[in-house]
Short mmCIF file of N, CA and C in Angstrom, two decimals:
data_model
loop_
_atom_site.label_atom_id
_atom_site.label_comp_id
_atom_site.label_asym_id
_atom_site.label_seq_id
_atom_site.Cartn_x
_atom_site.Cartn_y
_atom_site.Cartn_z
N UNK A 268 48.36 25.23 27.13
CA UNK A 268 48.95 24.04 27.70
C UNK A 268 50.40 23.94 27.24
N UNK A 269 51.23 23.70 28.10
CA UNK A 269 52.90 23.59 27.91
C UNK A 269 52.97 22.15 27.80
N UNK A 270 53.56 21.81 26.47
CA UNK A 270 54.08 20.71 26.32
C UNK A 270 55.63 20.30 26.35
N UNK A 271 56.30 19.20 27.27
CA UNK A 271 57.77 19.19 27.16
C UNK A 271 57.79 17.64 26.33
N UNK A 272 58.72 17.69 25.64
CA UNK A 272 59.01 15.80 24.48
C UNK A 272 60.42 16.30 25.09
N UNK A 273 60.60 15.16 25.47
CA UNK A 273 62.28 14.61 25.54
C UNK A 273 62.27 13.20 25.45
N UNK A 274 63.74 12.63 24.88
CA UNK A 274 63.96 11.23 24.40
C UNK A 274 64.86 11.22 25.30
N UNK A 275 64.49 9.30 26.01
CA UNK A 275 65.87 8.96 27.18
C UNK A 275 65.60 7.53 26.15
N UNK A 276 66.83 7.27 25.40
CA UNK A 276 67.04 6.01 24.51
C UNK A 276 66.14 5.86 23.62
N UNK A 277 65.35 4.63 24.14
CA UNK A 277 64.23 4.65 22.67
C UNK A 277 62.67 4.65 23.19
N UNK A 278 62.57 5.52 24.56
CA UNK A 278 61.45 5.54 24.70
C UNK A 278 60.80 7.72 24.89
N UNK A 279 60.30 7.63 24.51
CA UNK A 279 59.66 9.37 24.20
C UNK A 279 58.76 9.49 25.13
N UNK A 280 59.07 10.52 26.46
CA UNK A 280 57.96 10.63 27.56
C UNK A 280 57.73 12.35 27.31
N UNK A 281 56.61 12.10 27.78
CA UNK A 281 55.79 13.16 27.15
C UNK A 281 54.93 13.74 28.37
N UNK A 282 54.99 15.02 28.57
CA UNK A 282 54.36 15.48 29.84
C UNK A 282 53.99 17.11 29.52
N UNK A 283 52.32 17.00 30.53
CA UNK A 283 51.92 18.18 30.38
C UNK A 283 52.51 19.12 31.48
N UNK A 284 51.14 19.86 31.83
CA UNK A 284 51.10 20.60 32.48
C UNK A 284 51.00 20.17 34.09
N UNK A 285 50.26 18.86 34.43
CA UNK A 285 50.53 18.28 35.17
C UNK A 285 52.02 17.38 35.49
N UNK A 286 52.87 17.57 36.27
CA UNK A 286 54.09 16.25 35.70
C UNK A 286 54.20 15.23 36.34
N UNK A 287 52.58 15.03 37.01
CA UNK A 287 52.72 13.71 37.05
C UNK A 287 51.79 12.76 36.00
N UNK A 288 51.33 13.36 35.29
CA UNK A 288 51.12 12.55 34.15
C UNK A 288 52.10 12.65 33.59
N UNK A 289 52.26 11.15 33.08
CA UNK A 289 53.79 10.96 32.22
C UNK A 289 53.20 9.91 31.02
N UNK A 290 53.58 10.23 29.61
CA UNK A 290 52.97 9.02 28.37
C UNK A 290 54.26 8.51 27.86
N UNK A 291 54.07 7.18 28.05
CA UNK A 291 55.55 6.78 27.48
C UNK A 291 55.03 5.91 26.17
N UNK A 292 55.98 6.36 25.08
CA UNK A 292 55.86 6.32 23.88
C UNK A 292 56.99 5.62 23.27
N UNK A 293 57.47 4.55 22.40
CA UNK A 293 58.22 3.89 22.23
C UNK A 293 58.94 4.60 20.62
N UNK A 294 59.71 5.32 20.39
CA UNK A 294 60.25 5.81 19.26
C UNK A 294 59.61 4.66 18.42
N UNK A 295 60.43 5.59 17.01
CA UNK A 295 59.92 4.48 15.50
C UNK A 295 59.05 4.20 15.89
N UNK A 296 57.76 4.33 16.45
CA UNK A 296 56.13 3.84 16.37
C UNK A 296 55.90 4.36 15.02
N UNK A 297 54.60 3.59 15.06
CA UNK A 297 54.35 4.02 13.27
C UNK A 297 53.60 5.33 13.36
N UNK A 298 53.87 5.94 11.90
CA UNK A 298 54.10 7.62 11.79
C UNK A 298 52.99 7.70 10.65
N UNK A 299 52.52 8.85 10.71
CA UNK A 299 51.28 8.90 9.47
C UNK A 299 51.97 10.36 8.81
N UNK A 300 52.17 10.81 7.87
CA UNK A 300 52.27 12.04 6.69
C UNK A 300 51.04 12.82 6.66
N UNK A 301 50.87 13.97 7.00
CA UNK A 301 49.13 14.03 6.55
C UNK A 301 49.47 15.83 6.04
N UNK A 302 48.27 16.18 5.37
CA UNK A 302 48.63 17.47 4.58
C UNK A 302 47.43 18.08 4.96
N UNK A 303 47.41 19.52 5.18
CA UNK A 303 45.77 20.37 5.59
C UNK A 303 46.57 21.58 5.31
N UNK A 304 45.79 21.98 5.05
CA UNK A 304 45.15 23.20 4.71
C UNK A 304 44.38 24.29 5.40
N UNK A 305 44.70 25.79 5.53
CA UNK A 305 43.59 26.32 6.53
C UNK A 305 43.17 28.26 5.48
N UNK A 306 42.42 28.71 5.79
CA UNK A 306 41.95 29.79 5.08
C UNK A 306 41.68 30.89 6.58
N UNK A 307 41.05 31.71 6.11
CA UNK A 307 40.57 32.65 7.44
C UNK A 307 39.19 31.53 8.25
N UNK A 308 38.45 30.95 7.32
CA UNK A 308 37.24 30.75 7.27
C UNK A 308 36.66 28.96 7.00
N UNK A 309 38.12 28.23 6.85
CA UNK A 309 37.96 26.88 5.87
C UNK A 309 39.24 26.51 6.50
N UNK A 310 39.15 24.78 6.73
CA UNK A 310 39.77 23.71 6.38
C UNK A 310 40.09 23.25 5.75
N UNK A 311 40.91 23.10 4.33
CA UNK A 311 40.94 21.66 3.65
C UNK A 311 41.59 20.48 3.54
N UNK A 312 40.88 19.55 4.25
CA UNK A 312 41.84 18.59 4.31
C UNK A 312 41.21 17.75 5.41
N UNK A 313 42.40 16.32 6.41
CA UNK A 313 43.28 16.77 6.00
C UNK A 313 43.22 15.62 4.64
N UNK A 314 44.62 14.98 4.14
CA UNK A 314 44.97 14.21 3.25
C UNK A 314 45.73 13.27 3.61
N UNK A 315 46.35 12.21 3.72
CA UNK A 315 47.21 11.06 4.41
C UNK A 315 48.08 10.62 3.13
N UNK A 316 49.24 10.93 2.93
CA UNK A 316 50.31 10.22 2.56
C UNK A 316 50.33 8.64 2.24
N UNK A 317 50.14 8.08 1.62
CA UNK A 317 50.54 6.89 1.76
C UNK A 317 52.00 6.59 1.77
N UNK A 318 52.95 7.65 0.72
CA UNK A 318 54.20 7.80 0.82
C UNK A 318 55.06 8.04 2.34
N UNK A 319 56.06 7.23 2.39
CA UNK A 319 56.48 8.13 3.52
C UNK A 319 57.82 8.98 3.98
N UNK A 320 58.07 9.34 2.22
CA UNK A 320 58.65 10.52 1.98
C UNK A 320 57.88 11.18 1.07
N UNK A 321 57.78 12.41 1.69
CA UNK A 321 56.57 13.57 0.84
C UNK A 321 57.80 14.07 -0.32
N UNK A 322 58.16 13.75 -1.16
CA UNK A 322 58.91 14.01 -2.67
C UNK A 322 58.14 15.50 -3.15
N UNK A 323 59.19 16.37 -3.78
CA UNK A 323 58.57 17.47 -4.63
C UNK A 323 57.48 16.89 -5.31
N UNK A 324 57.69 16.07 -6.10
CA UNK A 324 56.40 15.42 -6.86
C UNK A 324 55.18 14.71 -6.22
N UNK A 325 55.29 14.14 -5.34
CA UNK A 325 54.23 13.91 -4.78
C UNK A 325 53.52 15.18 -4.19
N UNK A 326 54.30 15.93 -3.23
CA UNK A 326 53.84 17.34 -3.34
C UNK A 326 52.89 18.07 -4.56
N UNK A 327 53.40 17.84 -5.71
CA UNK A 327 52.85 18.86 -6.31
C UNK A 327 51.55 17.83 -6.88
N UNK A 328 51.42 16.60 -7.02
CA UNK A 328 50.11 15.66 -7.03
C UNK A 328 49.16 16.45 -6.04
N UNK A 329 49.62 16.17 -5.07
CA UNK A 329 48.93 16.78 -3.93
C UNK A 329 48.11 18.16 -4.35
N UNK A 330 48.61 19.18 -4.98
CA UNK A 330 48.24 20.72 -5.25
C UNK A 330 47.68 20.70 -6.46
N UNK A 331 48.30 19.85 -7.66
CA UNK A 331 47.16 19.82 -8.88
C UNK A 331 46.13 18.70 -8.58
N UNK A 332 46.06 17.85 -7.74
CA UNK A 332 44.82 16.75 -8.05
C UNK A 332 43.61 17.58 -7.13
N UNK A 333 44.29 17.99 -5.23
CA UNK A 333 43.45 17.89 -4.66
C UNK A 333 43.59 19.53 -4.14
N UNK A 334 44.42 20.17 -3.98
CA UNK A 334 44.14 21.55 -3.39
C UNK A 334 43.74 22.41 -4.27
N UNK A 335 44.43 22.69 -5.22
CA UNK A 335 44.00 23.57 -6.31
C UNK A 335 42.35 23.83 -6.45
N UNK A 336 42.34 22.74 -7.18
CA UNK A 336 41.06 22.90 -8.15
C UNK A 336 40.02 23.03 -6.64
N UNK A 337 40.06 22.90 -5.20
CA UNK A 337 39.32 23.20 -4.21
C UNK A 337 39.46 24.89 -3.68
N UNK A 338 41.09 25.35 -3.59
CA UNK A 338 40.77 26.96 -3.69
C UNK A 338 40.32 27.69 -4.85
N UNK A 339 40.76 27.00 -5.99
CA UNK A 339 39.80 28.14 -6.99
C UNK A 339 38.47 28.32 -7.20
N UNK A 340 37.84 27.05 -6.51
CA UNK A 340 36.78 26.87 -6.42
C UNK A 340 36.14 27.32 -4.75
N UNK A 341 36.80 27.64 -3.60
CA UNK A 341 35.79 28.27 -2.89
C UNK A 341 36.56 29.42 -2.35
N UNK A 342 37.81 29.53 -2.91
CA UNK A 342 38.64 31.00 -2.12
C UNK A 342 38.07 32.26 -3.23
N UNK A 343 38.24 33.12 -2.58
CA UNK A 343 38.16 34.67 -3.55
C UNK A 343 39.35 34.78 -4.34
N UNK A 344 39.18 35.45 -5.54
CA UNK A 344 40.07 35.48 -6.71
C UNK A 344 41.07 36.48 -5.35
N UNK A 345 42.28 36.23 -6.28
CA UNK A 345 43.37 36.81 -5.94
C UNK A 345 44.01 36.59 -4.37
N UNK A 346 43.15 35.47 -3.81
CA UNK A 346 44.18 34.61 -2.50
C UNK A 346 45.46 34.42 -2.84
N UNK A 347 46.16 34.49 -1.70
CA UNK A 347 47.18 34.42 -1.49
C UNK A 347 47.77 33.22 -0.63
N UNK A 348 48.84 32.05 -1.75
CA UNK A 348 48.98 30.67 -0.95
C UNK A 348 50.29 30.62 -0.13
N UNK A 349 50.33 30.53 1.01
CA UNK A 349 51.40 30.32 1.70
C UNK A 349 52.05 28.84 1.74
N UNK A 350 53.05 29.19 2.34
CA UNK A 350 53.42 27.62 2.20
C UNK A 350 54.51 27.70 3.54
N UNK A 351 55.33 26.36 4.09
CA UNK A 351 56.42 27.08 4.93
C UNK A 351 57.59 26.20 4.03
N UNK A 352 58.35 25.84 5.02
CA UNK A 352 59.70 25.44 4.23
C UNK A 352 59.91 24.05 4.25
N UNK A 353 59.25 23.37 3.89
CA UNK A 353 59.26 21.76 3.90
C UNK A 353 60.16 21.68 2.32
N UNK A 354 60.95 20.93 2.45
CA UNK A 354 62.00 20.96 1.05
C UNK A 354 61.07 20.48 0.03
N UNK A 355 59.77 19.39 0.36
CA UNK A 355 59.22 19.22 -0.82
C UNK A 355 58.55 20.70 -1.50
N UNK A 356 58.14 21.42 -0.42
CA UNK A 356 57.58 22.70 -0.77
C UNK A 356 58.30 23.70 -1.94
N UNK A 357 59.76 23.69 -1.96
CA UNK A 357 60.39 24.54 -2.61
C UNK A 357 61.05 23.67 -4.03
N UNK A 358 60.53 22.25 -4.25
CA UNK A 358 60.70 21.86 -5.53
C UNK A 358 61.07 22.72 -6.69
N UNK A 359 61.79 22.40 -7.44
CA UNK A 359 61.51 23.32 -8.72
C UNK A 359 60.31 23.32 -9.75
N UNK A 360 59.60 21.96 -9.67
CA UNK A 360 58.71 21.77 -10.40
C UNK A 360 57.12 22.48 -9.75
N UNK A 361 57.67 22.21 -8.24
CA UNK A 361 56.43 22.81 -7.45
C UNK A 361 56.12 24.62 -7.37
N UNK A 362 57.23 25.06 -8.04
CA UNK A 362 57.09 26.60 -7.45
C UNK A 362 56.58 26.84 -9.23
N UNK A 363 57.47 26.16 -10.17
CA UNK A 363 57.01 26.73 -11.75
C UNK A 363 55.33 25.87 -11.83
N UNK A 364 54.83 25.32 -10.92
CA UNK A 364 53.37 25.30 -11.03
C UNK A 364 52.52 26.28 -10.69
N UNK A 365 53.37 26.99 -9.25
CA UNK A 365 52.58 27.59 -8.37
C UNK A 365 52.74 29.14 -9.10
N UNK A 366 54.08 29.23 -9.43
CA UNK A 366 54.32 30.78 -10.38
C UNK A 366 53.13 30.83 -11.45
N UNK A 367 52.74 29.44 -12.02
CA UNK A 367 51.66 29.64 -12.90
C UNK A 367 50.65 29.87 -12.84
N UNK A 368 49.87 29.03 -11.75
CA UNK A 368 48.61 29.17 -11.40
C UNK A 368 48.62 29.98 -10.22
N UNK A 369 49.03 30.46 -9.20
CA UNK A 369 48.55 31.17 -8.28
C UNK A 369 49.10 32.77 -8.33
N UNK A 370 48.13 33.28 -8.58
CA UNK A 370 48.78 35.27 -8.47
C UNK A 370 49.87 35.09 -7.40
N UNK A 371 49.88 35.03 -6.45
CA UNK A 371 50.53 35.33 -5.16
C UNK A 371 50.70 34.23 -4.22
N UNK A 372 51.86 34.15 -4.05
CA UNK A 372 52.21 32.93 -3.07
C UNK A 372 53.83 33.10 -2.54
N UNK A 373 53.84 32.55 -0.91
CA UNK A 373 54.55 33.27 -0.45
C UNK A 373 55.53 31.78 0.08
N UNK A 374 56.48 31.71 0.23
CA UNK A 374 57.29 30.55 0.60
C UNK A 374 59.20 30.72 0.04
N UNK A 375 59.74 29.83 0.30
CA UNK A 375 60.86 29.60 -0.53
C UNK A 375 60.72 29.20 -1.77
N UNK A 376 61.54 30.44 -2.82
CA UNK A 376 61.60 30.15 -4.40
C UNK A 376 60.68 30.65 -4.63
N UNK A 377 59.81 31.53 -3.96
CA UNK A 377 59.00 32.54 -4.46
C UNK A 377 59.46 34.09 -4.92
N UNK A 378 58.77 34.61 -5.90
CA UNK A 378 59.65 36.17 -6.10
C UNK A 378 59.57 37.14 -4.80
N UNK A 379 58.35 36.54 -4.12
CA UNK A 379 58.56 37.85 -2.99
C UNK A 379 59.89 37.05 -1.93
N UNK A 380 59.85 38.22 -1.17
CA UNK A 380 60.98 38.05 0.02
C UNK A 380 60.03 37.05 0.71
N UNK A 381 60.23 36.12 1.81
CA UNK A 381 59.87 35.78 2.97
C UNK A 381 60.91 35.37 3.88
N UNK A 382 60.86 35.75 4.91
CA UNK A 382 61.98 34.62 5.95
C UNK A 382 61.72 33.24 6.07
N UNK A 383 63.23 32.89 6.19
CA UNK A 383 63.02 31.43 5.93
C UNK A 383 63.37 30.63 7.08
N UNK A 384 62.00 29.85 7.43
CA UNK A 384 62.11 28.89 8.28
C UNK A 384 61.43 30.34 9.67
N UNK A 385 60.01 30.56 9.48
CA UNK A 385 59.68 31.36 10.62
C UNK A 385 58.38 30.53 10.70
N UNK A 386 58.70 29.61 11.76
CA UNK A 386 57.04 29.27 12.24
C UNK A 386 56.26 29.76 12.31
N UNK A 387 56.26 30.98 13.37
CA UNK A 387 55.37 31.74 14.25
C UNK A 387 54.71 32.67 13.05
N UNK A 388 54.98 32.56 11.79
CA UNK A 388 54.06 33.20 10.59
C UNK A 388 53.70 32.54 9.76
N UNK A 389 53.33 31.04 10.07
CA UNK A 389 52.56 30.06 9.40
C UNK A 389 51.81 29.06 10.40
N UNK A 390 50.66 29.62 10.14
CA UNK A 390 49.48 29.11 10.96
C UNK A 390 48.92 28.05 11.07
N UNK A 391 49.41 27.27 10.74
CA UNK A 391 49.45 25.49 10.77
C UNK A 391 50.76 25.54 11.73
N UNK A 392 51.95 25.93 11.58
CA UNK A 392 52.97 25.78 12.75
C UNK A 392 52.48 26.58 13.80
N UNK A 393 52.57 27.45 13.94
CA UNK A 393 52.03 28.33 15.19
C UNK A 393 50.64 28.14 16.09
N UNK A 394 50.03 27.37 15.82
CA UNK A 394 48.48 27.21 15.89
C UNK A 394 47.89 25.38 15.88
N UNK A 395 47.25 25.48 14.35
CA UNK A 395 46.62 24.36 14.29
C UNK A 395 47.31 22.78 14.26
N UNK A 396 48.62 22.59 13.95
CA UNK A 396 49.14 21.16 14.25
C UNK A 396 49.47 21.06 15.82
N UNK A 397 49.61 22.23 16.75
CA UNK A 397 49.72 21.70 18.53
C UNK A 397 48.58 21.49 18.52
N UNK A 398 47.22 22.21 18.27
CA UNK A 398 46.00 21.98 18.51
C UNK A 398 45.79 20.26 18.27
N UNK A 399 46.14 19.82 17.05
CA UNK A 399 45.78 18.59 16.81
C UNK A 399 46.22 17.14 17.73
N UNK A 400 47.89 17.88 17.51
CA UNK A 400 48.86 17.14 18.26
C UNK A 400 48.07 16.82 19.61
N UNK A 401 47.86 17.29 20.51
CA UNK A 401 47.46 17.32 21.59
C UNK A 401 45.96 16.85 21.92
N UNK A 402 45.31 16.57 20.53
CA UNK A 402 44.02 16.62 20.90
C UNK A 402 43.92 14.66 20.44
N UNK A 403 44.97 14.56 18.99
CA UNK A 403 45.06 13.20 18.94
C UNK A 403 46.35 12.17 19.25
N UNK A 404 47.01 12.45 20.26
CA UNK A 404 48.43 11.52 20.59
C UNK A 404 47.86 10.43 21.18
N UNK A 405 48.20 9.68 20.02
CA UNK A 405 47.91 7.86 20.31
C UNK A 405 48.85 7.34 19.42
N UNK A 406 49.30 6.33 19.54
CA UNK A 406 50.02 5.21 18.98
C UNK A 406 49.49 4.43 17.79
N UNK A 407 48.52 4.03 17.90
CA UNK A 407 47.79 3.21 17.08
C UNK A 407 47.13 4.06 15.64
N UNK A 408 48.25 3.43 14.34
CA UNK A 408 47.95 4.42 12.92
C UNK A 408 46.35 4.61 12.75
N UNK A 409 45.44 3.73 12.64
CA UNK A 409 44.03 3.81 12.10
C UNK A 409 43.58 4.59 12.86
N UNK A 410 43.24 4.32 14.43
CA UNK A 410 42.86 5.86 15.37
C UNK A 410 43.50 6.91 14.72
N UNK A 411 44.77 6.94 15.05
CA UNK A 411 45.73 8.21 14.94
C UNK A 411 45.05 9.22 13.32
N UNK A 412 44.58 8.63 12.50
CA UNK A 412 44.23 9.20 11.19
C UNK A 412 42.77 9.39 11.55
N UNK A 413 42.25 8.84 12.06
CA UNK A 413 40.75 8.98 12.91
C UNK A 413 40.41 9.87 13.35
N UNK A 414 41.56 10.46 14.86
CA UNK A 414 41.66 11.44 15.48
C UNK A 414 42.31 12.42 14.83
N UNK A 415 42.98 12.15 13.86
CA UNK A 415 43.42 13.52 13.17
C UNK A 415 42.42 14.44 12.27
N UNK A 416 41.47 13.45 11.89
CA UNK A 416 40.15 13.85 10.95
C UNK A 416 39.31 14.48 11.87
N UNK A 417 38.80 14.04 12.87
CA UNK A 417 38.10 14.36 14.01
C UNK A 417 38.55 15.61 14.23
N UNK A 418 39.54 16.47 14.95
CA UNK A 418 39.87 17.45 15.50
C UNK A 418 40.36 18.17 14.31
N UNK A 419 40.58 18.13 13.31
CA UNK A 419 40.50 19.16 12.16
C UNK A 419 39.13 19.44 11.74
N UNK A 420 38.41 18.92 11.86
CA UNK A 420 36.50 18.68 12.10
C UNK A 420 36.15 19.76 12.91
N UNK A 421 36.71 19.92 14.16
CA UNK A 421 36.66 20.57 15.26
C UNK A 421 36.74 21.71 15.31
N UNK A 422 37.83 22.08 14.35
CA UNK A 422 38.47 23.52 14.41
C UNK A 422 37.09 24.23 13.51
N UNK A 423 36.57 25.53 14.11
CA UNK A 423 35.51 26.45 13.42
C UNK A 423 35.39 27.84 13.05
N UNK A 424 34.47 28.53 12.60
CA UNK A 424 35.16 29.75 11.68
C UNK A 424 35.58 31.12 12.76
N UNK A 425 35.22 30.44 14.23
CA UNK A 425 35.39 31.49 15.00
C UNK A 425 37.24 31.45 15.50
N UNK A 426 37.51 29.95 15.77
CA UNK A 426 38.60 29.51 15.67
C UNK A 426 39.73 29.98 14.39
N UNK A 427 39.20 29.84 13.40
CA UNK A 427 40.29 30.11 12.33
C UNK A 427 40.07 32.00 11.81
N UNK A 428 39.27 32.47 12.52
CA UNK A 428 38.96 34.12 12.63
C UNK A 428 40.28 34.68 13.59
N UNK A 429 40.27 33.89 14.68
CA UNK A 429 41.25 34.07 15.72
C UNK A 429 42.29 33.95 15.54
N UNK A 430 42.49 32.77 14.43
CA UNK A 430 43.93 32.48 14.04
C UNK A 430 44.57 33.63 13.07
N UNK A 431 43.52 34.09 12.49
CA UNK A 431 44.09 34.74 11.05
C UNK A 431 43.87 36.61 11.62
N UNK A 432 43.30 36.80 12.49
CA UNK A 432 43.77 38.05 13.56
C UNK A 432 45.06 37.74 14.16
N UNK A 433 45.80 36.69 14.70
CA UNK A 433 46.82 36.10 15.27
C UNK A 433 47.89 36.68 13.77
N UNK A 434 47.45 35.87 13.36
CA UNK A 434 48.79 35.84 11.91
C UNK A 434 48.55 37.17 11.41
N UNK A 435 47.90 38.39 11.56
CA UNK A 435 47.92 39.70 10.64
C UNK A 435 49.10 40.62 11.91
N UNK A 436 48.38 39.72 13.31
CA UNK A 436 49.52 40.85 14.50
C UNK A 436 50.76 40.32 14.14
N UNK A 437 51.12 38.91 14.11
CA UNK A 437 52.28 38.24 13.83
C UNK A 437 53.10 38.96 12.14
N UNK A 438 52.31 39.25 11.69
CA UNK A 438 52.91 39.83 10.52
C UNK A 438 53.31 41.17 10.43
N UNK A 439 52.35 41.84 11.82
CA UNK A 439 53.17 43.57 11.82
C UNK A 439 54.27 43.27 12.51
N UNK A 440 54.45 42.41 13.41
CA UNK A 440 55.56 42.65 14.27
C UNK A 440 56.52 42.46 13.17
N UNK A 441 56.67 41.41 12.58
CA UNK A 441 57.90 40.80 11.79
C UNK A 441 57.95 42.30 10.69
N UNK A 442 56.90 42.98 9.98
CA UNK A 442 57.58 44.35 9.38
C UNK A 442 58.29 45.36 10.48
N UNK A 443 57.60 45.00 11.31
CA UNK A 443 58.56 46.39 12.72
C UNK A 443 59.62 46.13 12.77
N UNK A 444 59.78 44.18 13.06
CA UNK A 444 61.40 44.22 13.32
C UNK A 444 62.25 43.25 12.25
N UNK A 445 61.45 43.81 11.19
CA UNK A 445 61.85 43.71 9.95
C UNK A 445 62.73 42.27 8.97
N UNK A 446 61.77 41.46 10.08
CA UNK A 446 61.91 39.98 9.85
C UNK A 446 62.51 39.08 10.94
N UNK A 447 63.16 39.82 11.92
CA UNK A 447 63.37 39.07 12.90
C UNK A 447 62.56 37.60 13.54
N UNK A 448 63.34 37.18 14.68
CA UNK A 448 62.43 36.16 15.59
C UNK A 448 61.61 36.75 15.77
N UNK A 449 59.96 36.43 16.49
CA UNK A 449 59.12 37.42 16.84
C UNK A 449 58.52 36.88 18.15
N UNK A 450 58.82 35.10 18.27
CA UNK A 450 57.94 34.92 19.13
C UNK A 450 58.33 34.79 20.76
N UNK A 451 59.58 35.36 20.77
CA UNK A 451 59.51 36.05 22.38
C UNK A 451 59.18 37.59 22.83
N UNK A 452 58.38 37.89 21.66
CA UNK A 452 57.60 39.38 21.52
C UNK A 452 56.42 39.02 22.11
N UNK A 453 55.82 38.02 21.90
CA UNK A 453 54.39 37.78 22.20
C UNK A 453 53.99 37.38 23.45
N UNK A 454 52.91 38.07 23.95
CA UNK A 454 52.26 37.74 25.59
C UNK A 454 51.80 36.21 25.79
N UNK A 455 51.98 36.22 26.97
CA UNK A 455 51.52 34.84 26.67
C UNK A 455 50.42 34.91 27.82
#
């Protein structure tokens, strides 16, 4: 499904694949923060912000209270945590946690290389937040966190099998062309 968002002043119309469905959406509506998680095989999450600036530190609350102690407990030793480039992500306090506790983890301020700022090789951008997006666009916060729980519910291990075959092709291309853009490589 092709989605187009464009803003005319302060109202956000929103159209599929049909264009004569049209959703008109009033900017500054109220906004929810929410955090998930995905594995080859697992969900975790999601989590709701009450903040509504995600701070390095709140970030890293987030990874010692509630993610952590859930991958060491159902991932296989020696996973590998991705992350993408959300500025809370590359904290200083958040990466000398993650240098500690996680063997391998891939993001900004990590020792390995990664490109920075590549959607199409983080599978929550490339994948599971349109899935959601699309499955819960409503206005109203209490639904909206409702439907966001709901359709992360949804997603299953055949689904996140597909995704993580998706992200291993997405990852040869980017060694072929050796970090480049990748995603006007891909069929659609």
């Amino acid at each position: 499904m092709v989605q187009h968002v464009s803003s005319i002043r302060n109202v956000r119309i929103q159209e599929s694949e049909n264009p004569h469905v049209i959703y008109e959406h009033e900017k500054d509506s109220p906004k929810v923060n929410v955090f998930c998680a995905v594995s080859s095989s697992n969900v975790f999450g999601p989590f709701f912000f009450a903040e509504k600036i995600i701070t390095g530190f709140v970030y890293l609350d987030i990874l010692q209270i509630y993610l952590m102690p859930i991958l060491k407990d159902r991932m296989p030793e020696g996973f590998i945590f991705q992350q993408d480039g959300a500025p809370s992500h590359f904290h200083n306090e958040v990466t000398s946690y993650l240098n500690a506790e996680v063997p391998v983890w891939i993001g900004l301020g990590d020792v390995s290389p990664w490109p920075a700022r590549l959607p199409d090789l983080t599978p929550l951008d490339f994948s599971v937040w349109g899935f959601v997006k699309y499955q819960v666009y409503h206005p109203l916060l209490p639904e909206l966190k409702s439907r966001i729980t709901t359709t992360l519910g949804l997603i299953d291990v055949n689904m996140l099998t597909n995704l993580w075959q998706e992200l291993i092709c997405r990852w040869n291309i980017c060694r072929v062309t050796k970090g480049s853009y990748t995603e006007h490589l891909r069929k659609r």
